[in-house]
mmCIF file of C-alpha atoms in Angstrom:
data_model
loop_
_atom_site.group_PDB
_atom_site.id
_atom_site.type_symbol
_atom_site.label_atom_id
_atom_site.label_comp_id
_atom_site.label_asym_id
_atom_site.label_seq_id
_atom_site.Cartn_x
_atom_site.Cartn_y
_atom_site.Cartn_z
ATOM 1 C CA UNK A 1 152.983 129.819 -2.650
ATOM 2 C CA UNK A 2 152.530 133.010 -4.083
ATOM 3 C CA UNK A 3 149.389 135.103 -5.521
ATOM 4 C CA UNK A 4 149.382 134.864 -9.273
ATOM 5 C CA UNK A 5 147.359 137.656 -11.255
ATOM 6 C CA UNK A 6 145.090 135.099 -13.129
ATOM 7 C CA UNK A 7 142.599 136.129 -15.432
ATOM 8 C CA UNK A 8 139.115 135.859 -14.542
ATOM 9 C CA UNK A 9 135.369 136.488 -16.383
ATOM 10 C CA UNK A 10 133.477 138.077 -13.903
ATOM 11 C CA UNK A 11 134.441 141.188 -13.908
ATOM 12 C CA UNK A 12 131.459 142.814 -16.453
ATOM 13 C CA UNK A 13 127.846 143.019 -14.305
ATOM 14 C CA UNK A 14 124.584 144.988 -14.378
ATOM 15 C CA UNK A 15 124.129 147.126 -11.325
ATOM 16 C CA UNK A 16 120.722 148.047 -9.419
ATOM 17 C CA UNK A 17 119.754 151.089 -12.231
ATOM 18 C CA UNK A 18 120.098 148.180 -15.372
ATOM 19 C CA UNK A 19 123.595 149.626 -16.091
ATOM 20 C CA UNK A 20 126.987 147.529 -16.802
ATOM 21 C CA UNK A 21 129.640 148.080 -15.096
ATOM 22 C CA UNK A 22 133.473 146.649 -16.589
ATOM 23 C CA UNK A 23 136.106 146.576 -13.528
ATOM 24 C CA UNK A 24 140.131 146.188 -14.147
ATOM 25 C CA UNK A 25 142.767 145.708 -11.368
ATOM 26 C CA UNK A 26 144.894 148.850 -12.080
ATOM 27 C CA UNK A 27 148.165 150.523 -10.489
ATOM 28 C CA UNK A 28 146.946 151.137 -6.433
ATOM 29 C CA UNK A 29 143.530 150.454 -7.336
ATOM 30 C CA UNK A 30 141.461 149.350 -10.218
ATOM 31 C CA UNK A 31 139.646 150.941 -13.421
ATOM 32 C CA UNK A 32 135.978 151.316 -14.244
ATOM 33 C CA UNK A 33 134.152 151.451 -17.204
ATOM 34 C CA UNK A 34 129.904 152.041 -17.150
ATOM 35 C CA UNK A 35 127.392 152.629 -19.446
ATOM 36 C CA UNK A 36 125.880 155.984 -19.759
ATOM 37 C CA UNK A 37 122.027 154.907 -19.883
ATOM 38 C CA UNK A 38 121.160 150.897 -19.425
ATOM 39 C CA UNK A 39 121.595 149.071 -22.734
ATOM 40 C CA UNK A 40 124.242 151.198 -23.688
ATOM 41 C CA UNK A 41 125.932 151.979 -26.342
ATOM 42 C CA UNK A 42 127.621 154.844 -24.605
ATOM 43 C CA UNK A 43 130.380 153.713 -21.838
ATOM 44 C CA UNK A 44 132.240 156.506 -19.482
ATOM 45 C CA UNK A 45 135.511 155.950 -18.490
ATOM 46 C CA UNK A 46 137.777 154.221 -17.374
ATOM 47 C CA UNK A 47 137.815 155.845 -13.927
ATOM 48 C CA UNK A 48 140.843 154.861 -11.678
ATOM 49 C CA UNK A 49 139.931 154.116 -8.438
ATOM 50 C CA UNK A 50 142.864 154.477 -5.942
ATOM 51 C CA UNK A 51 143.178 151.810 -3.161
ATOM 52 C CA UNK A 52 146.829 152.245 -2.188
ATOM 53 C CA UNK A 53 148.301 148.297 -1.608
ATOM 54 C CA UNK A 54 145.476 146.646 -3.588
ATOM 55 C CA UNK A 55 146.771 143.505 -5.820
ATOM 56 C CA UNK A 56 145.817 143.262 -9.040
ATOM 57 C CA UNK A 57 143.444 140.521 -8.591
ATOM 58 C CA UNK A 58 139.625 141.438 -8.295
ATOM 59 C CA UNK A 59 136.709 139.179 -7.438
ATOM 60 C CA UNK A 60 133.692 140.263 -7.739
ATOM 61 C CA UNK A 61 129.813 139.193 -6.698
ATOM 62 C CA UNK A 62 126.638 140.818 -7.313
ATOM 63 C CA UNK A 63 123.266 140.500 -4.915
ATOM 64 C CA UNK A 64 120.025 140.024 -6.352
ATOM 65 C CA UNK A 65 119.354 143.902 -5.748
ATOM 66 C CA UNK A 66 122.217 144.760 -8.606
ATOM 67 C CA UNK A 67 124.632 145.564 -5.531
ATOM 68 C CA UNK A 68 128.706 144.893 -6.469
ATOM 69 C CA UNK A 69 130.908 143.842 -3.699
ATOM 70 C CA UNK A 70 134.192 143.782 -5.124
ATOM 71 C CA UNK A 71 137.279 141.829 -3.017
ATOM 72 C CA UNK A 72 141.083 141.958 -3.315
ATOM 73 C CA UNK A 73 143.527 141.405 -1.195
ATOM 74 C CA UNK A 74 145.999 144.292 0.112
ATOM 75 C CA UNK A 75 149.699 144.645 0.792
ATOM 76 C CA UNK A 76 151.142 147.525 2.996
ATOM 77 C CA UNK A 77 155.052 148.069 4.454
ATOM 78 C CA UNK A 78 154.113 149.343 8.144
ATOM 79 C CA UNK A 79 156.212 151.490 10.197
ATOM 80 C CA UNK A 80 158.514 148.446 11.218
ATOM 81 C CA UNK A 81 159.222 147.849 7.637
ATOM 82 C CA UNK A 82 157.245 144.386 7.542
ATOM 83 C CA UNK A 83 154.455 143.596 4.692
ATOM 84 C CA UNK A 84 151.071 143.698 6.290
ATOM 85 C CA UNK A 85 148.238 141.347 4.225
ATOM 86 C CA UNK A 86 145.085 141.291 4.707
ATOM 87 C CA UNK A 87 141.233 140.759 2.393
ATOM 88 C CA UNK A 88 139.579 143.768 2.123
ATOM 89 C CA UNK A 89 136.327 144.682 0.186
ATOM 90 C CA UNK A 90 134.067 147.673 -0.553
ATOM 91 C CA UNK A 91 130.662 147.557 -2.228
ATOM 92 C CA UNK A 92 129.093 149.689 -5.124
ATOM 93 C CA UNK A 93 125.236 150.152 -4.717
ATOM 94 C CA UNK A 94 124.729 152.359 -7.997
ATOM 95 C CA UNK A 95 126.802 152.322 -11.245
ATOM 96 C CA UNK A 96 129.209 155.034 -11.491
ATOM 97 C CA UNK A 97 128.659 156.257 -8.134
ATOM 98 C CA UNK A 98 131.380 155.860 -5.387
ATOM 99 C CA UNK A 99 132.007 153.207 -3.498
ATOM 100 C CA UNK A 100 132.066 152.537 0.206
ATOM 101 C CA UNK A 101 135.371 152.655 2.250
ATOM 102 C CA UNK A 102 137.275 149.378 1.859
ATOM 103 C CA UNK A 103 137.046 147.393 4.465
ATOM 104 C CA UNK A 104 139.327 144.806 6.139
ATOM 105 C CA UNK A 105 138.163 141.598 7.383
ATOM 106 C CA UNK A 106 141.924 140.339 7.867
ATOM 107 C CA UNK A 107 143.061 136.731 7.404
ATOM 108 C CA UNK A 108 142.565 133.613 9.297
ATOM 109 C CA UNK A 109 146.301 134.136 10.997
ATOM 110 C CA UNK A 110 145.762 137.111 12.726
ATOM 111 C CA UNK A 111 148.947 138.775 13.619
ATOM 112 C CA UNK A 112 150.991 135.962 12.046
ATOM 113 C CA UNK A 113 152.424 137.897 9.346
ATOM 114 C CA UNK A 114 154.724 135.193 7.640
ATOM 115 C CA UNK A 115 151.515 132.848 7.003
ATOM 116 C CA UNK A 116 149.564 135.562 5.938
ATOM 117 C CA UNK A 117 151.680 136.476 2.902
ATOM 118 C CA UNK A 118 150.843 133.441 1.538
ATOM 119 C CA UNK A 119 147.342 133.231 1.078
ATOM 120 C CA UNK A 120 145.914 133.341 -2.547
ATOM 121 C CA UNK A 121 143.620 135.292 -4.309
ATOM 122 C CA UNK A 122 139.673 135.914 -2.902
ATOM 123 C CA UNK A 123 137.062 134.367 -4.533
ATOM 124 C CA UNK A 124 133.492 135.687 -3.768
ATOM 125 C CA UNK A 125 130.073 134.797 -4.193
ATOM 126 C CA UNK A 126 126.521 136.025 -2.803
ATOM 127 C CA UNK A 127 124.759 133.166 -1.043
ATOM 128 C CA UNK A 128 121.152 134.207 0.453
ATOM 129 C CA UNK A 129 122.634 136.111 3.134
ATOM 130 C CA UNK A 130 125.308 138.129 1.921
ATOM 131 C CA UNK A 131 128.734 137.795 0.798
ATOM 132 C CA UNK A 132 131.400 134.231 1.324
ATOM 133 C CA UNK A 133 134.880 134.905 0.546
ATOM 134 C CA UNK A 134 137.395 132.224 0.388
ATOM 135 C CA UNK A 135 141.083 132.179 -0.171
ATOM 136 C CA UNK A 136 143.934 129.141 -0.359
ATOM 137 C CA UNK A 137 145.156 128.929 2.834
ATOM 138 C CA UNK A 138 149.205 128.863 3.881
ATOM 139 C CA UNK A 139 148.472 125.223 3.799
ATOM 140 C CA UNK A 140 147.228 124.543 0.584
ATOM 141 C CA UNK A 141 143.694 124.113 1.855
ATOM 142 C CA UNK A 142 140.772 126.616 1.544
ATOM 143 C CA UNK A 143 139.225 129.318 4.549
ATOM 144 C CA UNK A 144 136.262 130.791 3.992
ATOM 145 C CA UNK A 145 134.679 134.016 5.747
ATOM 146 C CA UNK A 146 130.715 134.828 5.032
ATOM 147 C CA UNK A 147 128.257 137.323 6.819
ATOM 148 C CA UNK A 148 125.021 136.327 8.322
ATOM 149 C CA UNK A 149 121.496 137.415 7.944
ATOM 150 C CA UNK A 150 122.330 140.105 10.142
ATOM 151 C CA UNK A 151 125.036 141.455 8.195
ATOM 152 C CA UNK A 152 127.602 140.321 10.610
ATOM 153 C CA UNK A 153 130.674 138.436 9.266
ATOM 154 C CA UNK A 154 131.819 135.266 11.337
ATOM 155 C CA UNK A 155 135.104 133.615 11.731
ATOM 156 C CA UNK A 156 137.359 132.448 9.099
ATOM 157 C CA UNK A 157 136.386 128.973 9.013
ATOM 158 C CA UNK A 158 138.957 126.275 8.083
ATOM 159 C CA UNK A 159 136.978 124.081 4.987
ATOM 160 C CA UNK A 160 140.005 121.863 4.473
ATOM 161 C CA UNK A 161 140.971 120.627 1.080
ATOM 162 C CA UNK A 162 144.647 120.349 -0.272
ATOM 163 C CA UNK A 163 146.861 121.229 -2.816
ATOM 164 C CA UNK A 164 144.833 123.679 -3.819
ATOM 165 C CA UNK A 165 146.136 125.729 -6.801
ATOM 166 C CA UNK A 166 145.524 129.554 -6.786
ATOM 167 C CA UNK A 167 142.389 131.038 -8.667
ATOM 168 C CA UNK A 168 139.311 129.459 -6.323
ATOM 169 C CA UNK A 169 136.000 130.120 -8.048
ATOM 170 C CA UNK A 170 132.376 130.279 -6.839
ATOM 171 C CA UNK A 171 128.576 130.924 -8.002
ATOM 172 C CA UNK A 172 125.095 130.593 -6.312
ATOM 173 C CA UNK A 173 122.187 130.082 -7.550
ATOM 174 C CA UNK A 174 119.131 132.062 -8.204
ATOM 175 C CA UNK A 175 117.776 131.168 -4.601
ATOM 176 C CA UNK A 176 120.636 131.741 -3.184
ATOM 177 C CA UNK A 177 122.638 128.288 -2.821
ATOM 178 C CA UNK A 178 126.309 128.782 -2.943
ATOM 179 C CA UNK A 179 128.950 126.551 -4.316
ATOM 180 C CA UNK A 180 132.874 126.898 -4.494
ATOM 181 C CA UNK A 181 135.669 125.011 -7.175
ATOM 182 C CA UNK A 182 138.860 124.718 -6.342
ATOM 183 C CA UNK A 183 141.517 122.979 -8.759
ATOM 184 C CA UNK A 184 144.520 120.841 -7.595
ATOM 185 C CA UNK A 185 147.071 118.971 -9.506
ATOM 186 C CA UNK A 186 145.256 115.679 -9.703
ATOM 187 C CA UNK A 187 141.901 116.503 -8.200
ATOM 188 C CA UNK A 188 138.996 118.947 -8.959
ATOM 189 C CA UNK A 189 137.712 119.663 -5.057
ATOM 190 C CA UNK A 190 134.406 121.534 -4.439
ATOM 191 C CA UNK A 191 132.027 122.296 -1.549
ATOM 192 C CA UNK A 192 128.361 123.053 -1.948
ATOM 193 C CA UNK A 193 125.734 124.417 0.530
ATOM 194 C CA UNK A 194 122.804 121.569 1.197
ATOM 195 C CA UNK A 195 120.325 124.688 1.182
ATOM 196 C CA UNK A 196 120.629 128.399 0.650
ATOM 197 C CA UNK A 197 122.803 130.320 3.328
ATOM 198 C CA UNK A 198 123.640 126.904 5.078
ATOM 199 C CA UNK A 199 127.373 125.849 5.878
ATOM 200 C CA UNK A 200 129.220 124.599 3.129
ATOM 201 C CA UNK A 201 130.264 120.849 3.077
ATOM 202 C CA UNK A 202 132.943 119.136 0.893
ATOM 203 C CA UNK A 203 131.645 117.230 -2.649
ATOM 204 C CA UNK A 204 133.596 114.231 -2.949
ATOM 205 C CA UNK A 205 136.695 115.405 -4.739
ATOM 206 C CA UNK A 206 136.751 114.556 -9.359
ATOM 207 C CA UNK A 207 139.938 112.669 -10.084
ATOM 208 C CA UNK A 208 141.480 115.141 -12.930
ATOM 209 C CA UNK A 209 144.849 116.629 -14.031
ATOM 210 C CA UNK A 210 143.241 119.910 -14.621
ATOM 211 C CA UNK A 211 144.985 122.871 -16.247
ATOM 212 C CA UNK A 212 145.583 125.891 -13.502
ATOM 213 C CA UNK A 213 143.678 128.817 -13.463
ATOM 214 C CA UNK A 214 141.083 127.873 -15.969
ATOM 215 C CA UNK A 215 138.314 127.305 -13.052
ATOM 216 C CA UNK A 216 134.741 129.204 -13.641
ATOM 217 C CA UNK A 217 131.286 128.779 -12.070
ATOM 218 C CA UNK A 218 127.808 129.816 -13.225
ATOM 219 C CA UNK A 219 124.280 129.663 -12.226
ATOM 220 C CA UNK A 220 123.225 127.070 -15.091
ATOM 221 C CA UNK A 221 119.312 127.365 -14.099
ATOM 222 C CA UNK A 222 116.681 126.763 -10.790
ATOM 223 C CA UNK A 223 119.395 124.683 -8.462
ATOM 224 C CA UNK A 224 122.106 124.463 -10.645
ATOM 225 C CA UNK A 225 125.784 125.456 -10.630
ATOM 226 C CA UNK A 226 128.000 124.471 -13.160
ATOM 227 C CA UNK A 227 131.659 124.256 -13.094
ATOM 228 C CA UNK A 228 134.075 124.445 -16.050
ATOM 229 C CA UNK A 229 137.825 123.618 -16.251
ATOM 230 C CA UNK A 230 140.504 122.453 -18.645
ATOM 231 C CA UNK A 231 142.197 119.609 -18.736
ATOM 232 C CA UNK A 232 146.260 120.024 -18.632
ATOM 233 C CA UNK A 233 146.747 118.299 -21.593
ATOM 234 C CA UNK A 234 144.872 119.024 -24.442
ATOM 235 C CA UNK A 235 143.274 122.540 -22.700
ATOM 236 C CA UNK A 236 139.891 121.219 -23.653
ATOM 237 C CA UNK A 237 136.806 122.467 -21.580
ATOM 238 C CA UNK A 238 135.489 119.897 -18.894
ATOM 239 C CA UNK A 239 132.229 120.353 -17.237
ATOM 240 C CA UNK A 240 130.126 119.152 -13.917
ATOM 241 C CA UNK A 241 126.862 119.904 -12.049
ATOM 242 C CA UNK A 242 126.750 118.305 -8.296
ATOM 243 C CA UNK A 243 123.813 116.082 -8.076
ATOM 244 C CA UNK A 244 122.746 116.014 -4.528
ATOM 245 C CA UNK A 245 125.752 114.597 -2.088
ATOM 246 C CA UNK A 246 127.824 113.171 -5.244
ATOM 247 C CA UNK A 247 129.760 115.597 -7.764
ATOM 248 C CA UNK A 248 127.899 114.581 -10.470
ATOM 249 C CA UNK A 249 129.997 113.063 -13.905
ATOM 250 C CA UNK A 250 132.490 115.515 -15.881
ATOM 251 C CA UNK A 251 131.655 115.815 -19.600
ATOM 252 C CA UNK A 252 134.031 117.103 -21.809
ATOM 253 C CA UNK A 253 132.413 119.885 -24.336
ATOM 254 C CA UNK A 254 135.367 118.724 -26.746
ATOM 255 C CA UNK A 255 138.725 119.545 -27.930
ATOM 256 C CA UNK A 256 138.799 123.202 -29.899
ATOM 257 C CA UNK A 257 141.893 123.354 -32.729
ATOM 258 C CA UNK A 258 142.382 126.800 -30.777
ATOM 259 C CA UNK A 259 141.228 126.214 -27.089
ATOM 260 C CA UNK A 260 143.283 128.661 -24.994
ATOM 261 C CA UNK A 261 144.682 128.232 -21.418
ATOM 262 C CA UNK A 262 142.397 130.629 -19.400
ATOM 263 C CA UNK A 263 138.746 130.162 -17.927
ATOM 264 C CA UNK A 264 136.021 130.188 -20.010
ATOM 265 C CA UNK A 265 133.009 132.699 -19.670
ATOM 266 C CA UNK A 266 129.116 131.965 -19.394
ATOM 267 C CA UNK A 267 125.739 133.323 -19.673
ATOM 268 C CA UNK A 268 122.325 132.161 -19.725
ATOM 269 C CA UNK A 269 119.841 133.702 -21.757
ATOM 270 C CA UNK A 270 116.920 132.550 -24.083
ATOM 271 C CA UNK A 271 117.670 132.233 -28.189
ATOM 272 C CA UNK A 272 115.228 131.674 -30.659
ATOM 273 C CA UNK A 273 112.725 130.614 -28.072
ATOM 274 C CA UNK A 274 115.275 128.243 -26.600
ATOM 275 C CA UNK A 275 117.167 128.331 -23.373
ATOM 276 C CA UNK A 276 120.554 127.851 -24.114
ATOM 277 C CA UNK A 277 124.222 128.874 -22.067
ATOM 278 C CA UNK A 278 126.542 131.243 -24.354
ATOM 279 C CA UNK A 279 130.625 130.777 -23.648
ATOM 280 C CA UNK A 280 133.398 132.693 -24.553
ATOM 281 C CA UNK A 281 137.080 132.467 -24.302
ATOM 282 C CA UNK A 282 140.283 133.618 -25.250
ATOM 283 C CA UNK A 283 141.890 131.131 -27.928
ATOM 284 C CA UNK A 284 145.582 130.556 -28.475
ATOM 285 C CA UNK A 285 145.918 132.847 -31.114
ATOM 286 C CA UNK A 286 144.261 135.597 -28.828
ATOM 287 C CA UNK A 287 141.159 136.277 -30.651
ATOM 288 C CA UNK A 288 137.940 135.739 -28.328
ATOM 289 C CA UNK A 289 135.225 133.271 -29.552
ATOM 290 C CA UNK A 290 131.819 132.372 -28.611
ATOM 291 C CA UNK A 291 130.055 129.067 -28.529
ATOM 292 C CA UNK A 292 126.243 128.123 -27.341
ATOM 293 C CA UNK A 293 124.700 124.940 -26.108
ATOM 294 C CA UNK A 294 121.234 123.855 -24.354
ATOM 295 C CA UNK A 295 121.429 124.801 -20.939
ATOM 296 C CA UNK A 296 121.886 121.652 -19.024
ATOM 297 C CA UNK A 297 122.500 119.452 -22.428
ATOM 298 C CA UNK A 298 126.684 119.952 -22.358
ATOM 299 C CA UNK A 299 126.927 116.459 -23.965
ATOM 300 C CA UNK A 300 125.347 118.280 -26.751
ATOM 301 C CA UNK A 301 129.171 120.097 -27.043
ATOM 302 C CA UNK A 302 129.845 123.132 -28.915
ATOM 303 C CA UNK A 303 131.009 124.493 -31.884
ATOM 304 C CA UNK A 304 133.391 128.052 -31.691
ATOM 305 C CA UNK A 305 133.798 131.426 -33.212
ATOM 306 C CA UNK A 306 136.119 133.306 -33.383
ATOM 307 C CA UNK A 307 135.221 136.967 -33.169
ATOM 308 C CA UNK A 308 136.881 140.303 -32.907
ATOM 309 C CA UNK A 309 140.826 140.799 -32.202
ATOM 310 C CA UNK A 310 143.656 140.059 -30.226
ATOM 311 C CA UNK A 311 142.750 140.742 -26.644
ATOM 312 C CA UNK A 312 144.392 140.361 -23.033
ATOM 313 C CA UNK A 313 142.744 138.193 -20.049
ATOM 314 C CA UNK A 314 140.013 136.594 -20.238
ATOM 315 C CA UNK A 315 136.822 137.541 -21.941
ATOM 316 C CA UNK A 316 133.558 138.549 -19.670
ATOM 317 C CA UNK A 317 129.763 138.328 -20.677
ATOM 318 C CA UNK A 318 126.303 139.343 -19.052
ATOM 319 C CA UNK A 319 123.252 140.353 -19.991
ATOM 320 C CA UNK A 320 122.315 143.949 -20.492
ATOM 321 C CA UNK A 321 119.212 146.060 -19.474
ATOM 322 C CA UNK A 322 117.251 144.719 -22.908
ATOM 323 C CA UNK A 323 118.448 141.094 -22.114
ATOM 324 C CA UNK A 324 120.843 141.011 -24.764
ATOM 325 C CA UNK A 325 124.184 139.401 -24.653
ATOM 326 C CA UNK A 326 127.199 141.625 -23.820
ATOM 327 C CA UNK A 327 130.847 140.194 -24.905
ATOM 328 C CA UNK A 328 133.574 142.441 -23.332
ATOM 329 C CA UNK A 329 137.015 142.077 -23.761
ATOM 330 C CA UNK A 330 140.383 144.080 -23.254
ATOM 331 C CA UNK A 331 142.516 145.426 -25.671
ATOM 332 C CA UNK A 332 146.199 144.454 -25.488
ATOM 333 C CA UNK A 333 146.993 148.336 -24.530
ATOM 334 C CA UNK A 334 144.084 147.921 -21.320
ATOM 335 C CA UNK A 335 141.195 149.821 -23.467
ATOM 336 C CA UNK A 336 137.651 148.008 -22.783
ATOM 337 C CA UNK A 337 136.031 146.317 -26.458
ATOM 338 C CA UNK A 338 131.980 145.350 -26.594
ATOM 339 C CA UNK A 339 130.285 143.988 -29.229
ATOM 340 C CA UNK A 340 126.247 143.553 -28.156
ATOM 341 C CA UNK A 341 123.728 140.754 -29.505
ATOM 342 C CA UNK A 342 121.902 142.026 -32.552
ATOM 343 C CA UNK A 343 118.021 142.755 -32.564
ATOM 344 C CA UNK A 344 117.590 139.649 -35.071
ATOM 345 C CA UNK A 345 116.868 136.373 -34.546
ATOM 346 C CA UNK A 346 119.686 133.925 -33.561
ATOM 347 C CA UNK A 347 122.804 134.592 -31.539
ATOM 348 C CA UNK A 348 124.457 137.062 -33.344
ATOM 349 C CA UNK A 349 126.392 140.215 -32.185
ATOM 350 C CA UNK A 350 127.203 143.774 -33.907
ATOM 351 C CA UNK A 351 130.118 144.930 -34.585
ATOM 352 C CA UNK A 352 132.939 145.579 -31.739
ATOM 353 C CA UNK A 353 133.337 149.108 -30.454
ATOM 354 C CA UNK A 354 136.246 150.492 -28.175
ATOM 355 C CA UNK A 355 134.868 152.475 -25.487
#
């Protein structure tokens, strides 16, 4: 199986200083964007960043310090004319400042180059320790790497599962529990930690013909994680929170006359004295739309719109320094797009600038 470039949301987050931060996979490297002072408006950039090898497939994770470790997964042609693979990372500490030396941490086949090549894309998340990275396996299954308390990474650990399409996701909650989605052709499969920084154990598997690459996890609240797919058929969003040792029920937020084919993006944030969970996605037609609902009420379902133009990927949000909502989006021609929540009542945002 082979490493498809899937879109992904996470890639716009507030470092330790209160600034945002946009990341791109790039040529060799990737591209940065960051605001000049936190809460914007100003952006610098884009920066490239050269990592010679890198894939253009980022994941990202934040700590609870504003921290960025950023993973990808890197091809090189050695001096015997073979393709090397391995994960490697590097971590930001302050927006716009360097980062640290990428770092290998290799792949659960060692020196078996043939199995290596076929791994899939990382997917990371920040438990209470540090960083988990997982990847699909030659197999079809999932491994998973994570550092201690310590700082010390441990083996790549084999978490089974099967089928597994590319595009793994993963989110933790605010004290620290950490829980991974992974999508197959007739099966949702996920693994949850019982407590923060524990082991992770499989969640009895969803039965579901869900849609690949549309996978995305968010910290819905004290506890919670929720995970978001489409179904292949109609593309419309499906939705689950684990509920102790069982995965919990799917609920469908609806069928959208525009619903798109990639993940969908989420936020928490207060409105109008109300907690409530913004999305965003990319629709069919391209544009990016927004949609709200009371965190932890998705029966409630949502209603969509549209906003701004045509754009590439898939849409990212996050909350700047002020606690406003931040859509970001990219242009078809790679330029970054932000249109911030208003100072007004409700949930809605200014006017979309090109940085």
């Amino acid at each position: 199986m082979a490493r498809t470039a899937t879109p992904t949301t996470g890639w716009l987050l507030r470092g330790q200083d209160g600034r945002l931060t946009a990341y791109a996979p790039a040529a060799n490297g990737l591209l940065r964007w960051t605001e000049t002072r936190p809460g914007g408006p100003e952006w610098t950039g884009p920066e490239h960043l050269v990592v010679p090898g890198l894939e253009p497939h980022l994941s990202l994770c934040r700590t609870e310090r504003g921290y960025v470790y950023l993973f990808g997964v890197r091809t090189r042609v050695t001096d015997d004319g073979r393709t090397e693979t391995d994960v490697v990372y590097a971590t930001q500490f302050q927006p716009g400042r360097a980062l640290t030396p990428w770092r290998s941490i290799g792949t659960p086949y060692g020196q078996d180059r043939d199995r290596a090549a076929q791994i899939g894309a990382p997917a990371a998340v920040v438990d209470k320790h540090g960083p988990n990275v997982f990847i699909r396996n030659a197999g079809g299954g999932v491994c998973g790497r994570r550092q201690d308390a310590k700082g010390v990474w441990g083996p790549w650990l084999d978490m089974k599962g099967s089928n597994v399409l590319d595009a793994l996701c993963a989110a933790a909650t605010e004290d620290g529990r950490a829980e991974l989605l992974a999508l197959s052709g007739e099966t949702v499969q996920s693994w949850a930690q019982d407590e923060p920084g524990g082991p992770l154990r499989r969640v009895r598997n969803i039965p579901a013909k869900a849609l690949s690459g549309t996978g995305s996890c968010f910290a819905a609240g004290p506890g919670r994680v929720t995970h978001f797919w489409r179904d292949a058929a109609e593309r419309a969003l499906h939705t689950h929170t684990h509920e102790g040792t069982e995965p919990g029920v799917p609920v469908s937020l609806g069928a959208y006359e525009d619903d798109g084919d990639g993940p969908v993006a989420a936020v928490r944030t207060t409105v109008d004295g109300h907690d409530c969970t913004v999305l965003a996605q990319r629709t069919a037609s391209g544009l990016p739309a927004v949609a709200a609902y009371p965190t932890g009420d998705e029966a409630a379902g949502v209603f969509w719109s549209k906003t701004g133009e045509v754009c590439a990927g898939a849409p990212a949000l996050a909350l700047d320094a002020h606690g406003r909502v931040v859509l970001a989006a990219f242009a078809p021609d790679g330029g970054l797009c932000v249109t911030r929540q208003k100072d007004e009542s409700g949930l809605a945002l200014g006017r979309w600038v090109r940085v």
